[in-house]
Amino acid sequence: KSKETTGSGYHFFSESMDVRTFENIKLENALYKALEKDELVLLYQPQINYKTNQLEGVEALVRWNHPEHGMIPPEKFIPIAEETGLIVPIGEWVLTEACKQIKAWHNQGFQLKSVSVNLSVLQFEQNNLFSIVKNVLEKVKLSPEYLHLELTENLIVKNTELTLKTMKQLNGLGINLAIDDFGTGYSSLGYLKKLPISTLKIDKTFVQEMTEDEAAITNTIITLAHNLNLEVIAEGVETLEQVEFLSSQNCYLMQGYFFSKPLTADHLLKKYFPYKSI
Ligand code: C2E
Ligand code: MG
Ligand code: MG
Ligand code: MG
């Protein structure tokens, strides 16, 4: 539609941009209420050790179950949550929920080794992230070794005193810190030795594009991790070919649709603990 047919004289922007902005404002308002209306849900994606064929852990991934639009994926609302600052309470909800879930699994006799939670840079920039995490663990009575936190390279590029201090505190408590989407950011490699990081997650773009160049990058990241005594996990693993390539490079921790899509807590139990959970 052109501005003539809409009958409005206020179209300074293209119509599509206008609509998108309007949609965003509506989403933003609804997102404010989503938390109290209990519309956020967590799915859990298995992380597999291909060598032992065992479930190593799960990553908690948030969804917004919108009453009209259905399940909204994180790419649609995490950016809005970050712009508005809502990611801080949302992130705290995710953390609490994920810790409660693994504790519940443990109580039911399912010994999952870890739950990984994604943290936004904005959460790190609050000066109370450490005490929030510590309080959640205490409230849920979960031992810190079961919690893994995923950070992005943006956080490391910024490299402020506060984020460094928080990372050290979290690690000091016994929480495993991983760098998510490793290889896509602009950070230098020097930090890998200085920061208390235990795991690199190879970004799915390198895992999936099996050209010679991408395979070389994947191989380099795996070697780097091994040389620095870091764990390495590949994400976005979709095909047997990728699985075989990764294991030929001695990378056995894998996450991706080849093994499983993110699942509800119930489906995860049925899939990985079938006879116990009947
Ligand atoms: P991420 O942390 O890198 O999570 C991996 C994403 O890859 C997930 O998308 C997952 O569903 C998807 N994925 C897993 N295996 C495959 C595969 O084999 N093929 C393909 N094509 N994709 C695969 P999802 O759940 O849509 O999440 C997208 C991003 O949103 C996450 O990327 C993370 O950065 C962010 N996110 C999700 N939950 C949270 C959260 O609670 N807090 C924050 N701050 N960010 C979150
Ligand atoms: Mg992640
Ligand atoms: Mg651990
Ligand atoms: Mg990732």
Tab-separated table of C-alpha atoms and ligand atoms in Angstrom:
chain	number	residue	atom	x	y	z
A	1	LYS	CA	0.000	0.000	0.000
A	2	SER	CA	1.206	3.492	-0.747
A	3	LYS	CA	0.515	6.472	1.509
A	4	GLU	CA	-2.208	7.682	-0.819
A	5	THR	CA	-4.259	4.562	-0.274
A	6	THR	CA	-3.810	4.475	3.483
A	7	GLY	CA	-5.241	7.961	3.763
A	8	SER	CA	-2.717	9.023	6.364
A	9	GLY	CA	-0.477	12.043	5.898
A	10	TYR	CA	2.165	10.920	8.360
A	11	HIS	CA	4.186	8.432	6.384
A	12	PHE	CA	7.739	9.705	6.660
A	13	PHE	CA	9.075	6.177	6.713
A	14	SER	CA	8.350	3.329	4.406
A	15	GLU	CA	5.236	1.445	5.316
A	16	SER	CA	7.063	-1.742	6.218
A	17	MET	CA	9.291	0.091	8.679
A	18	ASP	CA	6.249	1.779	10.176
A	19	VAL	CA	4.511	-1.523	10.679
A	20	ARG	CA	7.550	-3.130	12.183
A	21	THR	CA	7.936	-0.335	14.700
A	22	PHE	CA	4.286	-0.525	15.629
A	23	GLU	CA	4.567	-4.289	16.048
A	24	ASN	CA	7.608	-3.784	18.249
A	25	ILE	CA	5.830	-1.319	20.480
A	26	LYS	CA	2.957	-3.736	20.895
A	27	LEU	CA	5.359	-6.571	21.662
A	28	GLU	CA	7.257	-4.396	24.107
A	29	ASN	CA	4.102	-3.613	26.052
A	30	ALA	CA	3.036	-7.230	26.048
A	31	LEU	CA	6.510	-8.338	27.125
A	32	TYR	CA	6.266	-6.159	30.220
A	33	LYS	CA	3.297	-8.256	31.260
A	34	ALA	CA	4.542	-11.597	29.979
A	35	LEU	CA	6.552	-12.301	33.113
A	36	GLU	CA	3.743	-11.695	35.583
A	37	LYS	CA	1.272	-13.470	33.302
A	38	ASP	CA	3.574	-16.478	33.363
A	39	GLU	CA	3.877	-16.618	29.577
A	40	LEU	CA	7.574	-17.432	29.396
A	41	VAL	CA	8.597	-21.056	29.124
A	42	LEU	CA	11.899	-22.864	29.071
A	43	LEU	CA	12.864	-25.617	26.702
A	44	TYR	CA	15.916	-27.774	27.287
A	45	GLN	CA	18.270	-28.911	24.564
A	46	PRO	CA	20.399	-31.977	25.299
A	47	GLN	CA	24.181	-31.796	25.149
A	48	ILE	CA	25.555	-35.192	24.241
A	49	ASN	CA	28.909	-36.794	24.836
A	50	TYR	CA	29.284	-38.732	21.602
A	51	LYS	CA	32.129	-40.846	22.980
A	52	THR	CA	30.057	-42.281	25.827
A	53	ASN	CA	26.702	-41.674	24.148
A	54	GLN	CA	25.505	-40.021	27.346
A	55	LEU	CA	23.551	-36.929	28.158
A	56	GLU	CA	26.127	-34.445	29.487
A	57	GLY	CA	23.806	-31.608	30.284
A	58	VAL	CA	21.075	-29.407	28.898
A	59	GLU	CA	20.876	-25.817	27.739
A	60	ALA	CA	17.859	-23.816	28.877
A	61	LEU	CA	16.343	-21.814	26.018
A	62	VAL	CA	13.548	-19.344	26.629
A	63	ARG	CA	10.336	-19.050	24.611
A	64	TRP	CA	7.458	-16.656	24.892
A	65	ASN	CA	4.117	-18.395	24.733
A	66	HIS	CA	2.082	-15.434	23.527
A	67	PRO	CA	-1.716	-15.808	23.886
A	68	GLU	CA	-2.333	-14.686	20.268
A	69	HIS	CA	0.938	-15.228	18.397
A	70	GLY	CA	1.818	-18.610	19.882
A	71	MET	CA	5.422	-19.534	20.620
A	72	ILE	CA	7.680	-16.580	19.906
A	73	PRO	CA	11.349	-17.479	19.431
A	74	PRO	CA	14.047	-15.602	21.348
A	75	GLU	CA	15.391	-13.748	18.296
A	76	LYS	CA	12.038	-11.948	18.172
A	77	PHE	CA	11.940	-10.741	21.771
A	78	ILE	CA	15.400	-10.956	23.361
A	79	PRO	CA	16.538	-7.883	21.352
A	80	ILE	CA	13.469	-5.981	22.595
A	81	ALA	CA	14.126	-7.221	26.117
A	82	GLU	CA	17.691	-5.945	25.841
A	83	GLU	CA	16.688	-2.531	24.507
A	84	THR	CA	14.151	-2.026	27.263
A	85	GLY	CA	16.187	-3.549	30.078
A	86	LEU	CA	13.539	-6.236	30.564
A	87	ILE	CA	16.234	-8.832	29.958
A	88	VAL	CA	17.353	-8.290	33.549
A	89	PRO	CA	14.147	-9.576	35.224
A	90	ILE	CA	13.600	-12.073	32.393
A	91	GLY	CA	17.144	-13.382	32.797
A	92	GLU	CA	16.635	-13.763	36.522
A	93	TRP	CA	13.427	-15.682	35.887
A	94	VAL	CA	15.231	-17.991	33.424
A	95	LEU	CA	18.030	-18.595	35.903
A	96	THR	CA	15.637	-19.392	38.744
A	97	GLU	CA	13.442	-21.619	36.614
A	98	ALA	CA	16.387	-23.560	35.162
A	99	CYS	CA	17.899	-24.128	38.616
A	100	LYS	CA	14.537	-25.247	40.005
A	101	GLN	CA	14.118	-27.659	37.106
A	102	ILE	CA	17.457	-29.420	37.469
A	103	LYS	CA	16.944	-29.578	41.236
A	104	ALA	CA	13.521	-31.168	40.645
A	105	TRP	CA	15.097	-33.696	38.256
A	106	HIS	CA	17.717	-34.555	40.858
A	107	ASN	CA	15.003	-34.974	43.485
A	108	GLN	CA	13.159	-37.347	41.151
A	109	GLY	CA	16.326	-39.413	40.738
A	110	PHE	CA	17.457	-38.133	37.335
A	111	GLN	CA	21.059	-37.125	37.796
A	112	LEU	CA	21.562	-34.498	35.098
A	113	LYS	CA	25.090	-33.141	35.181
A	114	SER	CA	24.413	-29.530	34.320
A	115	VAL	CA	22.030	-26.908	33.106
A	116	SER	CA	23.436	-24.079	30.989
A	117	VAL	CA	21.845	-20.654	31.172
A	118	ASN	CA	22.477	-17.828	28.689
A	119	LEU	CA	23.306	-14.450	30.184
A	120	SER	CA	23.007	-11.125	28.438
A	121	VAL	CA	25.708	-8.455	28.666
A	122	LEU	CA	23.169	-6.224	30.360
A	123	GLN	CA	22.820	-8.689	33.240
A	124	PHE	CA	26.577	-8.535	33.723
A	125	GLU	CA	26.457	-4.778	33.768
A	126	GLN	CA	24.197	-4.771	36.830
A	127	ASN	CA	26.374	-4.616	39.890
A	128	ASN	CA	24.462	-7.376	41.656
A	129	LEU	CA	24.633	-10.292	39.213
A	130	PHE	CA	26.842	-12.326	41.495
A	131	SER	CA	24.576	-11.960	44.507
A	132	ILE	CA	21.512	-12.736	42.380
A	133	VAL	CA	23.061	-15.976	41.150
A	134	LYS	CA	24.269	-16.891	44.628
A	135	ASN	CA	20.852	-16.210	46.137
A	136	VAL	CA	19.056	-18.275	43.499
A	137	LEU	CA	21.370	-21.233	44.137
A	138	GLU	CA	20.810	-20.932	47.883
A	139	LYS	CA	17.063	-20.559	47.571
A	140	VAL	CA	16.824	-23.580	45.259
A	141	LYS	CA	19.457	-25.482	47.262
A	142	LEU	CA	21.375	-26.301	44.104
A	143	SER	CA	25.099	-26.893	44.256
A	144	PRO	CA	26.951	-24.402	41.942
A	145	GLU	CA	28.719	-27.193	40.038
A	146	TYR	CA	25.426	-27.996	38.291
A	147	LEU	CA	25.044	-24.514	36.867
A	148	HIS	CA	26.861	-23.461	33.710
A	149	LEU	CA	26.594	-19.905	32.431
A	150	GLU	CA	26.991	-18.935	28.766
A	151	LEU	CA	28.432	-15.535	27.918
A	152	THR	CA	29.042	-13.938	24.553
A	153	GLU	CA	32.202	-12.451	23.177
A	154	ASN	CA	30.617	-8.964	23.347
A	155	LEU	CA	31.020	-9.135	27.076
A	156	ILE	CA	34.672	-9.945	26.705
A	157	VAL	CA	35.274	-7.229	24.139
A	158	LYS	CA	33.893	-4.688	26.607
A	159	ASN	CA	36.094	-6.182	29.320
A	160	THR	CA	35.195	-3.862	32.175
A	161	GLU	CA	36.461	-4.212	35.716
A	162	LEU	CA	32.967	-5.063	36.885
A	163	THR	CA	32.455	-7.913	34.411
A	164	LEU	CA	35.887	-9.349	35.172
A	165	LYS	CA	35.206	-9.202	38.904
A	166	THR	CA	31.796	-10.841	38.453
A	167	MET	CA	33.244	-13.609	36.293
A	168	LYS	CA	35.874	-14.336	38.917
A	169	GLN	CA	33.275	-14.410	41.687
A	170	LEU	CA	31.003	-16.771	39.746
A	171	ASN	CA	33.888	-19.047	38.884
A	172	GLY	CA	35.097	-18.901	42.477
A	173	LEU	CA	31.745	-20.229	43.580
A	174	GLY	CA	32.238	-23.242	41.310
A	175	ILE	CA	30.140	-22.221	38.329
A	176	ASN	CA	31.411	-23.232	34.887
A	177	LEU	CA	31.596	-20.308	32.435
A	178	ALA	CA	31.354	-20.891	28.692
A	179	ILE	CA	31.789	-18.582	25.727
A	180	ASP	CA	28.801	-18.990	23.423
A	181	ASP	CA	28.957	-18.569	19.627
A	182	PHE	CA	32.722	-18.688	19.860
A	183	GLY	CA	34.505	-17.406	16.778
A	184	THR	CA	31.836	-14.947	15.650
A	185	GLY	CA	32.851	-12.030	17.880
A	186	TYR	CA	35.679	-9.571	17.638
A	187	SER	CA	37.616	-10.375	20.736
A	188	SER	CA	41.298	-11.133	20.788
A	189	LEU	CA	42.428	-14.554	21.889
A	190	GLY	CA	44.662	-13.254	24.664
A	191	TYR	CA	41.742	-13.115	27.081
A	192	LEU	CA	41.266	-16.866	26.976
A	193	LYS	CA	44.158	-17.349	29.357
A	194	LYS	CA	43.299	-14.423	31.579
A	195	LEU	CA	39.610	-15.017	32.147
A	196	PRO	CA	38.116	-17.797	34.275
A	197	ILE	CA	36.468	-19.568	31.353
A	198	SER	CA	36.195	-23.331	31.138
A	199	THR	CA	34.344	-24.005	27.880
A	200	LEU	CA	34.205	-22.808	24.285
A	201	LYS	CA	31.029	-23.362	22.304
A	202	ILE	CA	31.790	-23.471	18.605
A	203	ASP	CA	29.222	-21.419	16.756
A	204	LYS	CA	26.856	-23.321	14.499
A	205	THR	CA	27.894	-21.425	11.372
A	206	PHE	CA	31.318	-23.089	11.511
A	207	VAL	CA	29.890	-26.472	12.337
A	208	GLN	CA	27.313	-26.427	9.573
A	209	GLU	CA	29.169	-24.984	6.614
A	210	MET	CA	31.441	-27.820	5.813
A	211	THR	CA	33.628	-26.032	3.298
A	212	GLU	CA	37.354	-26.467	3.692
A	213	ASP	CA	37.683	-23.027	5.274
A	214	GLU	CA	34.977	-23.609	7.853
A	215	ALA	CA	36.363	-27.020	8.683
A	216	ALA	CA	39.733	-25.348	9.221
A	217	ILE	CA	38.177	-22.844	11.621
A	218	THR	CA	36.374	-25.582	13.533
A	219	ASN	CA	39.560	-27.585	13.728
A	220	THR	CA	41.499	-24.541	14.931
A	221	ILE	CA	38.988	-23.807	17.692
A	222	ILE	CA	39.094	-27.430	18.857
A	223	THR	CA	42.901	-27.449	18.909
A	224	LEU	CA	42.968	-24.100	20.697
A	225	ALA	CA	40.591	-25.409	23.360
A	226	HIS	CA	42.620	-28.572	23.858
A	227	ASN	CA	45.889	-26.654	24.116
A	228	LEU	CA	44.436	-24.287	26.687
A	229	ASN	CA	42.812	-27.102	28.632
A	230	LEU	CA	39.310	-25.898	27.906
A	231	GLU	CA	36.236	-27.971	27.206
A	232	VAL	CA	34.845	-27.566	23.726
A	233	ILE	CA	31.302	-28.175	22.580
A	234	ALA	CA	29.934	-27.897	19.058
A	235	GLU	CA	26.473	-26.437	18.580
A	236	GLY	CA	24.079	-26.709	15.672
A	237	VAL	CA	25.122	-30.274	14.827
A	238	GLU	CA	22.563	-31.512	12.305
A	239	THR	CA	24.108	-34.302	10.233
A	240	LEU	CA	26.028	-37.521	10.714
A	241	GLU	CA	28.751	-36.064	8.531
A	242	GLN	CA	29.178	-33.215	11.006
A	243	VAL	CA	29.165	-35.642	13.938
A	244	GLU	CA	31.867	-37.720	12.308
A	245	PHE	CA	33.990	-34.753	11.391
A	246	LEU	CA	33.814	-33.388	14.936
A	247	SER	CA	34.672	-36.679	16.574
A	248	SER	CA	37.543	-37.182	14.132
A	249	GLN	CA	38.855	-33.883	15.496
A	250	ASN	CA	38.437	-35.105	19.091
A	251	CYS	CA	35.446	-32.900	19.822
A	252	TYR	CA	32.893	-35.182	21.450
A	253	LEU	CA	30.538	-32.767	23.161
A	254	MET	CA	27.758	-31.873	20.775
A	255	GLN	CA	24.420	-30.136	20.733
A	256	GLY	CA	22.064	-29.936	17.787
A	257	TYR	CA	19.048	-31.219	15.908
A	258	PHE	CA	20.939	-34.391	14.954
A	259	PHE	CA	20.476	-35.437	18.573
A	260	SER	CA	17.463	-33.410	19.582
A	261	LYS	CA	15.657	-30.115	19.246
A	262	PRO	CA	15.056	-28.183	22.466
A	263	LEU	CA	12.411	-30.104	24.460
A	264	THR	CA	9.994	-29.404	27.268
A	265	ALA	CA	11.146	-30.735	30.621
A	266	ASP	CA	8.661	-33.641	30.344
A	267	HIS	CA	9.722	-34.615	26.840
A	268	LEU	CA	13.356	-34.533	27.850
A	269	LEU	CA	12.689	-37.084	30.600
A	270	LYS	CA	10.693	-39.342	28.286
A	271	LYS	CA	13.446	-39.277	25.698
A	272	TYR	CA	16.460	-39.776	27.940
A	273	PHE	CA	15.053	-41.659	30.920
A	274	PRO	CA	12.247	-43.616	29.219
A	275	TYR	CA	11.696	-46.533	31.563
A	276	LYS	CA	12.221	-44.568	34.767
A	277	SER	CA	9.774	-41.822	33.861
A	278	ILE	CA	6.807	-43.986	32.822
B	1	C2E	P1	22.327	-19.904	21.618
B	1	C2E	O1	22.526	-19.733	23.078
B	1	C2E	O2	23.537	-19.979	20.770
B	1	C2E	O3	21.429	-21.199	21.487
B	1	C2E	C1	21.517	-22.082	20.415
B	1	C2E	C2	20.417	-21.840	19.425
B	1	C2E	O4	20.599	-22.717	18.316
B	1	C2E	C3	19.039	-22.156	19.958
B	1	C2E	O5	18.131	-21.287	19.318
B	1	C2E	C4	18.810	-23.570	19.481
B	1	C2E	O6	17.452	-23.927	19.402
B	1	C2E	C5	19.433	-23.490	18.124
B	1	C2E	N1	19.854	-24.802	17.632
B	1	C2E	C6	20.239	-25.858	18.371
B	1	C2E	N2	20.595	-26.883	17.593
B	1	C2E	C7	20.432	-26.479	16.321
B	1	C2E	C8	20.634	-27.117	15.047
B	1	C2E	O7	21.030	-28.268	14.936
B	1	C2E	N3	20.377	-26.364	13.944
B	1	C2E	C9	19.940	-25.084	14.024
B	1	C2E	N4	19.710	-24.432	12.884
B	1	C2E	N5	19.732	-24.455	15.211
B	1	C2E	C10	19.975	-25.151	16.343
B	1	C2E	P2	17.017	-20.518	20.110
B	1	C2E	O8	16.459	-21.381	21.185
B	1	C2E	O9	16.097	-19.955	19.091
B	1	C2E	O10	17.826	-19.366	20.808
B	1	C2E	C11	18.468	-18.396	20.041
B	1	C2E	C12	19.341	-17.525	20.895
B	1	C2E	O11	18.561	-16.751	21.790
B	1	C2E	C13	20.288	-18.322	21.782
B	1	C2E	O12	21.397	-18.732	21.032
B	1	C2E	C14	20.623	-17.279	22.816
B	1	C2E	O13	21.612	-16.400	22.354
B	1	C2E	C15	19.321	-16.516	22.941
B	1	C2E	N6	18.608	-16.982	24.132
B	1	C2E	C16	17.809	-18.057	24.293
B	1	C2E	N7	17.377	-18.148	25.568
B	1	C2E	C17	17.944	-17.102	26.230
B	1	C2E	C18	17.893	-16.644	27.593
B	1	C2E	O14	17.272	-17.235	28.488
B	1	C2E	N8	18.607	-15.505	27.885
B	1	C2E	C19	19.346	-14.852	26.937
B	1	C2E	N9	20.010	-13.748	27.302
B	1	C2E	N10	19.412	-15.251	25.670
B	1	C2E	C20	18.727	-16.373	25.311
B	2	MG	MG	23.701	-20.532	24.404
B	3	MG	MG	29.980	-28.800	35.910
B	4	MG	MG	25.301	-20.296	20.408
